[in-house]
Short mmCIF file of C-alpha atoms in Angstrom, two decimals:
data_model
loop_
_atom_site.label_atom_id
_atom_site.label_comp_id
_atom_site.label_asym_id
_atom_site.label_seq_id
_atom_site.Cartn_x
_atom_site.Cartn_y
_atom_site.Cartn_z
CA UNK U 1 69.99 9.37 -55.75
CA UNK U 2 68.60 12.56 -55.95
CA UNK U 3 65.41 10.64 -57.66
CA UNK U 4 65.32 8.81 -54.23
CA UNK U 5 65.75 12.24 -52.31
CA UNK U 6 62.83 13.68 -54.00
CA UNK U 7 60.79 10.15 -52.94
CA UNK U 8 61.53 10.53 -49.90
CA UNK U 9 61.13 14.43 -49.99
CA UNK U 10 57.41 14.25 -51.09
CA UNK U 11 56.77 11.33 -48.32
CA UNK U 12 57.71 13.76 -45.77
CA UNK U 13 55.65 16.40 -47.30
CA UNK U 14 52.67 13.36 -47.12
CA UNK U 15 53.17 12.71 -43.79
CA UNK U 16 53.53 16.30 -42.55
CA UNK U 17 50.02 17.31 -44.64
CA UNK U 18 47.92 15.07 -42.93
CA UNK U 19 49.60 15.00 -39.24
CA UNK U 20 49.07 18.86 -39.95
CA UNK U 21 45.46 18.02 -41.02
CA UNK U 22 44.67 16.00 -37.45
CA UNK U 23 46.10 18.15 -35.60
CA UNK U 24 43.76 21.46 -37.33
CA UNK U 25 41.14 18.64 -37.30
CA UNK U 26 41.34 18.78 -33.16
CA UNK U 27 41.57 22.13 -33.35
CA UNK U 28 38.35 22.76 -34.60
CA UNK U 29 36.58 19.87 -32.51
CA UNK U 30 34.53 21.62 -30.19
CA UNK U 31 35.43 21.03 -26.68
CA UNK U 32 32.65 21.14 -24.05
CA UNK U 33 32.90 22.45 -20.43
CA UNK U 34 31.75 20.23 -18.01
CA UNK U 35 28.72 21.98 -16.97
CA UNK U 36 27.69 21.56 -20.94
CA UNK U 37 27.53 18.01 -20.17
CA UNK U 38 26.46 18.02 -16.93
CA UNK U 39 23.30 20.17 -18.90
CA UNK U 40 23.05 17.75 -21.89
CA UNK U 41 22.86 14.54 -19.42
CA UNK U 42 20.17 16.39 -17.10
CA UNK U 43 18.31 17.43 -20.87
CA UNK U 44 18.56 13.78 -21.72
CA UNK U 45 17.27 12.36 -18.43
CA UNK U 46 14.12 15.13 -18.92
CA UNK U 47 13.53 14.21 -22.36
CA UNK U 48 12.75 10.09 -20.97
CA UNK U 49 16.08 9.04 -22.46
CA UNK U 50 18.35 7.41 -19.53
CA UNK U 51 20.42 5.69 -21.57
CA UNK U 52 21.96 8.75 -23.13
CA UNK U 53 22.04 10.59 -19.78
CA UNK U 54 24.25 7.81 -18.63
CA UNK U 55 26.47 8.24 -21.51
CA UNK U 56 26.91 12.26 -20.53
CA UNK U 57 26.79 11.71 -17.23
CA UNK U 58 29.97 9.13 -16.91
CA UNK U 59 31.71 10.97 -19.83
CA UNK U 60 31.72 14.15 -17.06
CA UNK U 61 33.07 12.37 -14.17
CA UNK U 62 35.77 10.20 -15.74
CA UNK U 63 37.14 13.34 -16.17
CA UNK U 64 35.70 15.56 -13.53
CA UNK U 65 34.93 13.33 -10.67
CA UNK U 66 34.11 16.46 -8.20
CA UNK U 67 30.64 16.35 -9.59
CA UNK U 68 29.24 14.66 -7.11
CA UNK U 69 24.87 15.58 -8.78
CA UNK U 70 26.70 13.78 -11.34
CA UNK U 71 27.44 10.35 -9.73
CA UNK U 72 24.07 10.27 -8.07
CA UNK U 73 21.95 10.89 -11.26
CA UNK U 74 24.14 7.66 -12.62
CA UNK U 75 23.05 5.96 -9.30
CA UNK U 76 19.66 6.62 -9.49
CA UNK U 77 20.14 5.69 -13.16
CA UNK U 78 21.02 2.65 -12.18
CA UNK U 79 18.81 2.06 -9.86
CA UNK U 80 15.69 2.81 -12.43
CA UNK U 81 17.23 0.22 -14.26
CA UNK U 82 17.47 -2.56 -11.39
CA UNK U 83 20.99 -2.89 -10.84
CA UNK U 84 20.94 -1.43 -7.17
CA UNK U 85 24.27 -3.05 -6.68
CA UNK U 86 25.90 -0.97 -8.45
CA UNK U 87 23.59 1.82 -7.42
CA UNK U 88 24.77 1.21 -4.37
CA UNK U 89 28.33 1.05 -4.78
CA UNK U 90 28.69 4.42 -6.42
CA UNK U 91 26.41 6.15 -3.25
CA UNK U 92 28.82 4.02 -0.65
CA UNK U 93 31.76 5.91 -2.32
CA UNK U 94 31.06 9.31 -2.13
CA UNK U 95 30.11 8.87 1.06
CA UNK U 96 34.26 8.11 1.76
CA UNK U 97 34.89 10.91 -0.07
CA UNK U 98 36.07 13.70 2.71
CA UNK U 99 34.75 17.31 3.75
CA UNK U 100 31.14 16.45 2.10
CA UNK U 101 29.05 19.47 2.04
CA UNK U 102 25.86 19.22 4.66
CA UNK U 103 23.53 18.95 1.93
CA UNK U 104 25.77 16.47 0.08
CA UNK U 105 25.61 14.30 2.59
CA UNK U 106 22.07 14.18 2.40
CA UNK U 107 21.25 14.01 -0.50
CA UNK U 108 23.42 11.07 -0.97
CA UNK U 109 22.39 9.01 2.21
CA UNK U 110 18.58 9.49 1.15
CA UNK U 111 19.33 8.47 -2.46
CA UNK U 112 21.06 5.17 -0.42
CA UNK U 113 17.67 4.81 1.91
CA UNK U 114 15.67 4.75 -1.57
CA UNK U 115 17.86 1.68 -2.74
CA UNK U 116 17.75 -0.32 0.33
CA UNK U 117 13.72 0.24 0.33
CA UNK U 118 13.68 -0.96 -3.50
CA UNK U 119 15.30 -3.74 -2.69
CA UNK U 120 13.15 -4.53 0.58
CA UNK U 121 16.62 -3.68 2.30
CA UNK U 122 14.25 -2.45 5.33
CA UNK U 123 17.04 -2.65 8.70
CA UNK U 124 19.80 -0.93 6.05
CA UNK U 125 16.96 1.42 5.26
CA UNK U 126 16.36 2.07 9.07
CA UNK U 127 19.85 2.60 8.90
CA UNK U 128 20.49 5.18 6.87
CA UNK U 129 16.85 7.30 8.11
CA UNK U 130 19.43 6.93 11.13
CA UNK U 131 21.87 8.46 9.65
CA UNK U 132 19.56 11.14 8.86
CA UNK U 133 18.21 12.28 11.79
CA UNK U 134 22.04 12.38 13.31
CA UNK U 135 22.66 15.24 10.88
CA UNK U 136 18.61 17.04 11.14
CA UNK U 137 16.75 15.54 14.14
CA UNK U 138 13.54 17.31 12.17
CA UNK U 139 14.45 16.00 8.88
CA UNK U 140 10.03 14.26 8.52
CA UNK U 141 10.85 12.06 5.46
CA UNK U 142 13.94 10.32 7.47
CA UNK U 143 11.11 9.88 10.29
CA UNK U 144 8.21 8.71 7.93
CA UNK U 145 10.34 5.91 5.65
CA UNK U 146 11.28 5.35 9.36
CA UNK U 147 7.65 3.84 10.51
CA UNK U 148 6.85 2.34 6.44
CA UNK U 149 10.04 0.09 7.69
CA UNK U 150 8.51 -0.92 10.74
CA UNK U 151 5.33 -1.81 8.73
CA UNK U 152 7.04 -3.59 6.24
CA UNK U 153 8.81 -5.55 8.55
CA UNK U 154 5.77 -6.03 10.73
CA UNK U 155 7.48 -4.30 13.77
CA UNK U 156 4.01 -2.46 14.69
CA UNK U 157 5.37 -1.69 18.30
CA UNK U 158 7.95 0.31 16.87
CA UNK U 159 5.75 1.69 14.19
CA UNK U 160 3.44 2.77 16.91
CA UNK U 161 5.60 4.62 18.83
CA UNK U 162 7.56 6.53 16.01
CA UNK U 163 3.86 7.60 15.08
CA UNK U 164 2.90 8.80 17.98
CA UNK U 165 6.28 11.45 17.65
CA UNK U 166 4.69 13.31 14.64
CA UNK U 167 3.25 15.98 14.84
CA UNK U 168 2.34 17.07 11.36
CA UNK U 169 -0.43 14.91 10.76
CA UNK U 170 -3.75 15.56 11.23
CA UNK U 171 -4.79 14.18 13.89
CA UNK U 172 -8.28 11.82 13.32
CA UNK U 173 -5.51 10.66 10.68
CA UNK U 174 -3.16 9.57 13.37
CA UNK U 175 -5.70 8.17 15.70
CA UNK U 176 -6.52 5.82 12.81
CA UNK U 177 -3.32 4.71 12.34
CA UNK U 178 -2.56 4.10 15.84
CA UNK U 179 -5.17 2.45 16.68
CA UNK U 180 -4.88 -0.19 13.06
CA UNK U 181 -1.14 -0.64 14.62
CA UNK U 182 -3.26 -1.73 18.15
CA UNK U 183 -4.74 -4.09 16.14
CA UNK U 184 -1.71 -5.88 14.31
CA UNK U 185 -0.17 -6.16 17.51
CA UNK U 186 -3.39 -7.75 18.71
CA UNK U 187 -3.01 -10.34 15.22
CA UNK U 188 0.19 -10.79 16.39
CA UNK U 189 -0.82 -12.20 19.84
CA UNK U 190 -3.43 -14.26 18.67
CA UNK U 191 -0.89 -15.84 16.45
CA UNK U 192 1.04 -16.60 19.18
CA UNK U 193 -2.22 -17.85 20.71
CA UNK U 194 -2.41 -15.50 23.43
CA UNK U 195 -6.74 -14.62 22.88
CA UNK U 196 -6.56 -12.83 26.48
CA UNK U 197 -3.21 -10.92 25.47
CA UNK U 198 -4.61 -9.98 22.37
CA UNK U 199 -8.54 -9.25 23.48
CA UNK U 200 -6.31 -6.24 25.89
CA UNK U 201 -4.59 -4.59 22.81
CA UNK U 202 -8.01 -4.46 20.63
CA UNK U 203 -9.47 -2.61 23.55
CA UNK U 204 -6.25 -0.68 23.45
CA UNK U 205 -7.16 0.10 20.22
CA UNK U 206 -10.71 1.02 20.94
CA UNK U 207 -9.65 3.39 23.47
CA UNK U 208 -7.40 4.94 20.99
CA UNK U 209 -9.63 5.79 18.68
CA UNK U 210 -13.60 4.82 19.78
CA UNK U 211 -14.93 3.89 16.59
CA UNK U 212 -12.16 1.34 15.65
CA UNK U 213 -14.23 -0.92 13.41
CA UNK U 214 -11.47 -3.66 12.96
CA UNK U 215 -10.93 -3.89 17.01
CA UNK U 216 -14.08 -4.39 18.04
CA UNK U 217 -14.60 -7.04 14.89
CA UNK U 218 -11.32 -9.02 15.98
CA UNK U 219 -12.43 -8.91 19.65
CA UNK U 220 -15.86 -10.22 18.91
CA UNK U 221 -14.28 -13.08 16.38
CA UNK U 222 -11.76 -13.86 20.00
CA UNK U 223 -15.11 -14.50 21.98
CA UNK U 224 -15.81 -17.35 19.17
CA UNK U 225 -13.10 -18.72 19.41
CA UNK U 226 -12.96 -19.64 22.58
CA UNK U 227 -16.99 -20.29 22.55
CA UNK U 228 -17.92 -17.58 24.41
CA UNK U 229 -21.22 -16.74 23.23
CA UNK U 230 -22.45 -14.28 25.42
CA UNK U 231 -19.35 -12.14 25.72
CA UNK U 232 -19.24 -11.91 21.27
CA UNK U 233 -23.00 -10.95 21.24
CA UNK U 234 -22.47 -8.25 24.02
CA UNK U 235 -19.04 -6.42 21.66
CA UNK U 236 -21.15 -6.65 18.92
CA UNK U 237 -24.06 -5.45 19.87
CA UNK U 238 -21.83 -2.47 20.86
CA UNK U 239 -19.81 -2.50 17.51
CA UNK U 240 -23.64 -2.01 15.95
CA UNK U 241 -24.37 0.54 19.09
CA UNK U 242 -21.13 2.49 17.99
CA UNK U 243 -20.76 2.02 14.24
CA UNK U 244 -24.33 1.61 12.89
CA UNK U 245 -22.55 1.97 9.06
CA UNK U 246 -20.71 -0.78 9.04
CA UNK U 247 -23.26 -3.17 11.68
CA UNK U 248 -24.09 -5.52 8.06
CA UNK U 249 -20.48 -5.68 7.16
CA UNK U 250 -19.52 -7.41 11.36
CA UNK U 251 -22.91 -9.40 10.77
CA UNK U 252 -21.97 -10.80 7.18
CA UNK U 253 -17.83 -11.84 8.60
CA UNK U 254 -19.03 -12.76 11.84
CA UNK U 255 -22.62 -15.20 11.55
CA UNK U 256 -20.63 -18.47 10.31
CA UNK U 257 -19.01 -18.03 14.06
CA UNK U 258 -21.87 -17.39 15.94
CA UNK U 259 -23.94 -20.15 13.87
CA UNK U 260 -21.38 -22.66 14.61
CA UNK U 261 -22.35 -22.02 18.37
CA UNK U 262 -26.11 -21.90 18.13
CA UNK U 263 -26.41 -18.10 18.15
CA UNK U 264 -28.48 -19.06 15.08
CA UNK U 265 -31.56 -16.79 16.41
CA UNK U 266 -28.89 -13.90 17.75
CA UNK U 267 -28.14 -13.18 15.24
CA UNK U 268 -31.38 -13.06 13.38
CA UNK U 269 -32.61 -10.74 15.46
CA UNK U 270 -29.72 -8.73 14.89
CA UNK U 271 -30.32 -8.05 11.51
CA UNK U 272 -34.28 -7.86 12.40
CA UNK U 273 -32.97 -4.57 14.89
CA UNK U 274 -31.28 -3.06 12.36
CA UNK U 275 -34.35 -2.97 10.21
CA UNK U 276 -36.20 -1.23 12.86
CA UNK U 277 -33.32 1.11 13.31
CA UNK U 278 -33.50 2.52 9.55
CA UNK U 279 -30.74 1.01 8.71
CA UNK U 280 -32.06 -0.74 5.16
CA UNK U 281 -28.75 -0.71 3.83
CA UNK U 282 -28.83 -3.52 0.96
CA UNK U 283 -25.98 -5.90 2.69
CA UNK U 284 -28.90 -5.93 5.76
CA UNK U 285 -31.70 -7.38 3.28
CA UNK U 286 -29.09 -10.17 2.20
CA UNK U 287 -28.11 -10.95 5.01
CA UNK U 288 -31.52 -10.95 6.29
CA UNK U 289 -32.76 -13.26 3.64
CA UNK U 290 -29.92 -16.00 3.67
CA UNK U 291 -31.22 -16.78 7.04
CA UNK U 292 -34.52 -17.47 6.13
CA UNK U 293 -33.33 -19.64 3.33
CA UNK U 294 -31.33 -21.34 5.66
CA UNK U 295 -34.62 -21.38 7.69
CA UNK U 296 -36.57 -22.52 4.97
CA UNK U 297 -38.03 -19.88 4.64
CA UNK U 298 -38.04 -19.20 0.87
CA UNK U 299 -41.29 -17.00 0.03
CA UNK U 300 -39.76 -14.85 2.83
CA UNK U 301 -35.81 -14.62 1.05
CA UNK U 302 -37.79 -13.69 -2.07
CA UNK U 303 -39.16 -11.01 -0.58
CA UNK U 304 -36.16 -9.87 1.22
CA UNK U 305 -34.17 -10.22 -1.43
CA UNK U 306 -36.75 -8.30 -4.11
CA UNK U 307 -36.12 -5.07 -1.73
CA UNK U 308 -32.51 -5.36 -1.74
CA UNK U 309 -32.75 -5.57 -5.45
CA UNK U 310 -35.02 -2.14 -5.37
CA UNK U 311 -31.86 -0.57 -3.61
CA UNK U 312 -29.31 -1.49 -5.90
CA UNK U 313 -30.44 -3.30 -9.26
CA UNK U 314 -27.26 -5.73 -9.31
CA UNK U 315 -27.22 -8.92 -10.74
CA UNK U 316 -25.66 -10.86 -8.61
CA UNK U 317 -29.59 -9.83 -6.31
CA UNK U 318 -31.42 -10.84 -9.27
CA UNK U 319 -29.91 -14.00 -10.11
CA UNK U 320 -30.35 -14.63 -5.83
CA UNK U 321 -33.90 -13.94 -6.85
CA UNK U 322 -33.94 -16.19 -9.47
CA UNK U 323 -32.55 -19.01 -8.03
CA UNK U 324 -34.80 -19.03 -4.92
CA UNK U 325 -38.06 -18.52 -7.50
CA UNK U 326 -36.78 -22.24 -9.35
CA UNK U 327 -37.02 -23.79 -5.72
CA UNK U 328 -40.41 -22.83 -5.23
CA UNK U 329 -40.74 -24.11 -8.66
CA UNK U 330 -41.85 -21.05 -10.41
CA UNK U 331 -41.04 -21.30 -13.63
CA UNK U 332 -42.65 -18.41 -15.91
CA UNK U 333 -41.13 -16.13 -12.84
CA UNK U 334 -37.70 -17.24 -13.49
CA UNK U 335 -38.53 -17.56 -17.48
CA UNK U 336 -39.44 -13.53 -17.12
CA UNK U 337 -36.80 -12.27 -14.89
CA UNK U 338 -33.59 -13.76 -16.60
CA UNK U 339 -34.08 -12.29 -19.82
CA UNK U 340 -32.74 -9.36 -17.29
CA UNK U 341 -29.56 -10.49 -16.56
CA UNK U 342 -26.85 -9.21 -18.11
CA UNK U 343 -23.36 -11.27 -18.97
CA UNK U 344 -22.92 -11.53 -15.30
CA UNK U 345 -19.67 -11.27 -13.48
CA UNK U 346 -18.84 -11.11 -9.53
CA UNK U 347 -18.24 -8.41 -8.20
CA UNK U 348 -15.85 -8.26 -5.10
CA UNK U 349 -17.19 -7.18 -1.98
CA UNK U 350 -14.39 -4.16 -1.25
CA UNK U 351 -11.93 -1.72 -2.88
CA UNK U 352 -9.53 -0.14 -2.55
CA UNK U 353 -10.37 3.70 -2.40
CA UNK U 354 -6.87 4.67 -3.65
CA UNK U 355 -5.45 1.80 -5.84
CA UNK U 356 -8.57 0.05 -6.55
CA UNK U 357 -7.51 -2.95 -4.78
CA UNK U 358 -10.37 -5.62 -4.49
CA UNK U 359 -11.08 -8.50 -2.11
CA UNK U 360 -14.04 -10.17 -0.78
CA UNK U 361 -13.73 -9.22 2.68
CA UNK U 362 -12.91 -6.46 4.61
CA UNK U 363 -9.68 -5.30 5.16
CA UNK U 364 -8.08 -2.14 7.02
CA UNK U 365 -4.32 -2.01 5.51
CA UNK U 366 -4.23 -2.13 1.51
CA UNK U 367 -1.63 -4.93 0.67
CA UNK U 368 -1.10 -3.29 -2.32
CA UNK U 369 -0.45 0.62 -2.08
CA UNK U 370 -0.10 -0.26 1.87
CA UNK U 371 -2.20 2.53 2.39
CA UNK U 372 -5.06 2.76 5.85
CA UNK U 373 -8.08 2.41 6.37
CA UNK U 374 -9.37 2.59 2.68
CA UNK U 375 -11.72 -0.82 2.28
CA UNK U 376 -15.16 0.42 0.82
CA UNK U 377 -17.99 -1.24 -0.32
CA UNK U 378 -18.06 -2.37 -4.05
CA UNK U 379 -21.62 -1.09 -4.04
CA UNK U 380 -21.94 1.37 -2.57
#
């Protein structure tokens, strides 16, 4: 009996010792304040470890639900991971909270707008921007984002109206974009088979910016489609006079359509006019060379290509010369010149000066970075 007592006493002592150790460990274990957890989470974000940051921030909001900034960071990390549904849900839940400070409400709504934008939910992005503008009518970020939404929706009329109201954009840049919105509106009218109204819209673009190249270009194309050769040539001459440095681009784009209308000689005359006006760009020589080749004047075509090559030592031009020399049967000349051709790669005609996007024909709205008027000649 006494032996059993000692065994029970020993077991109780061991159990007490274990409990004491557990309690002591809990007491010795460092407890982090919410501020420390928040700062640690932000540090992990800065160090580029969003997973660790997410773990710390979630731990924080489990016990301290008043840390709204932590929720916003969690939402942003979710968005970056592609979990837009969860990111949006978190932000909507935050907006439902009563007595939000105005600065907090703005931050939450702006984060919502980012999520909607990245999901290509442009109508919801517009709604979020409108809420921001209800809070602060001068919110330039919201105004600009609304215009981007209208662009994405191809709502050029609203894009035009809203851009007109923005005052913090340089006048020249603003006129550039406003005129191009009108060009885009005209193209929409053309898709609806309304050539006349489209031309009126292109002329509105020219009134906004007198050297709006795309407007002139599309105006001429419209006349070509309606087979109004004289009107097309008249507007093309205006373009060449007003924007001489883009004349070769215009002739390159419009020549095929003008040829179909039988305006072969007129196109040649315009190229010759450019040469006489000392607009001796490489593209003028090359364009005129094509016409001479079509007319069978191969000697003249070679001469013009050589003049272009003197201005720009480009393998594509040299290959044109070799091809024409071959047609003329000048095989010795071909042999000597072919050694000058390096591994040939096709060069795109135009490149975006902002993002490097390339295309074979002129563009005024980059489809990659969505900037306006950034197309530059690839060989310029």
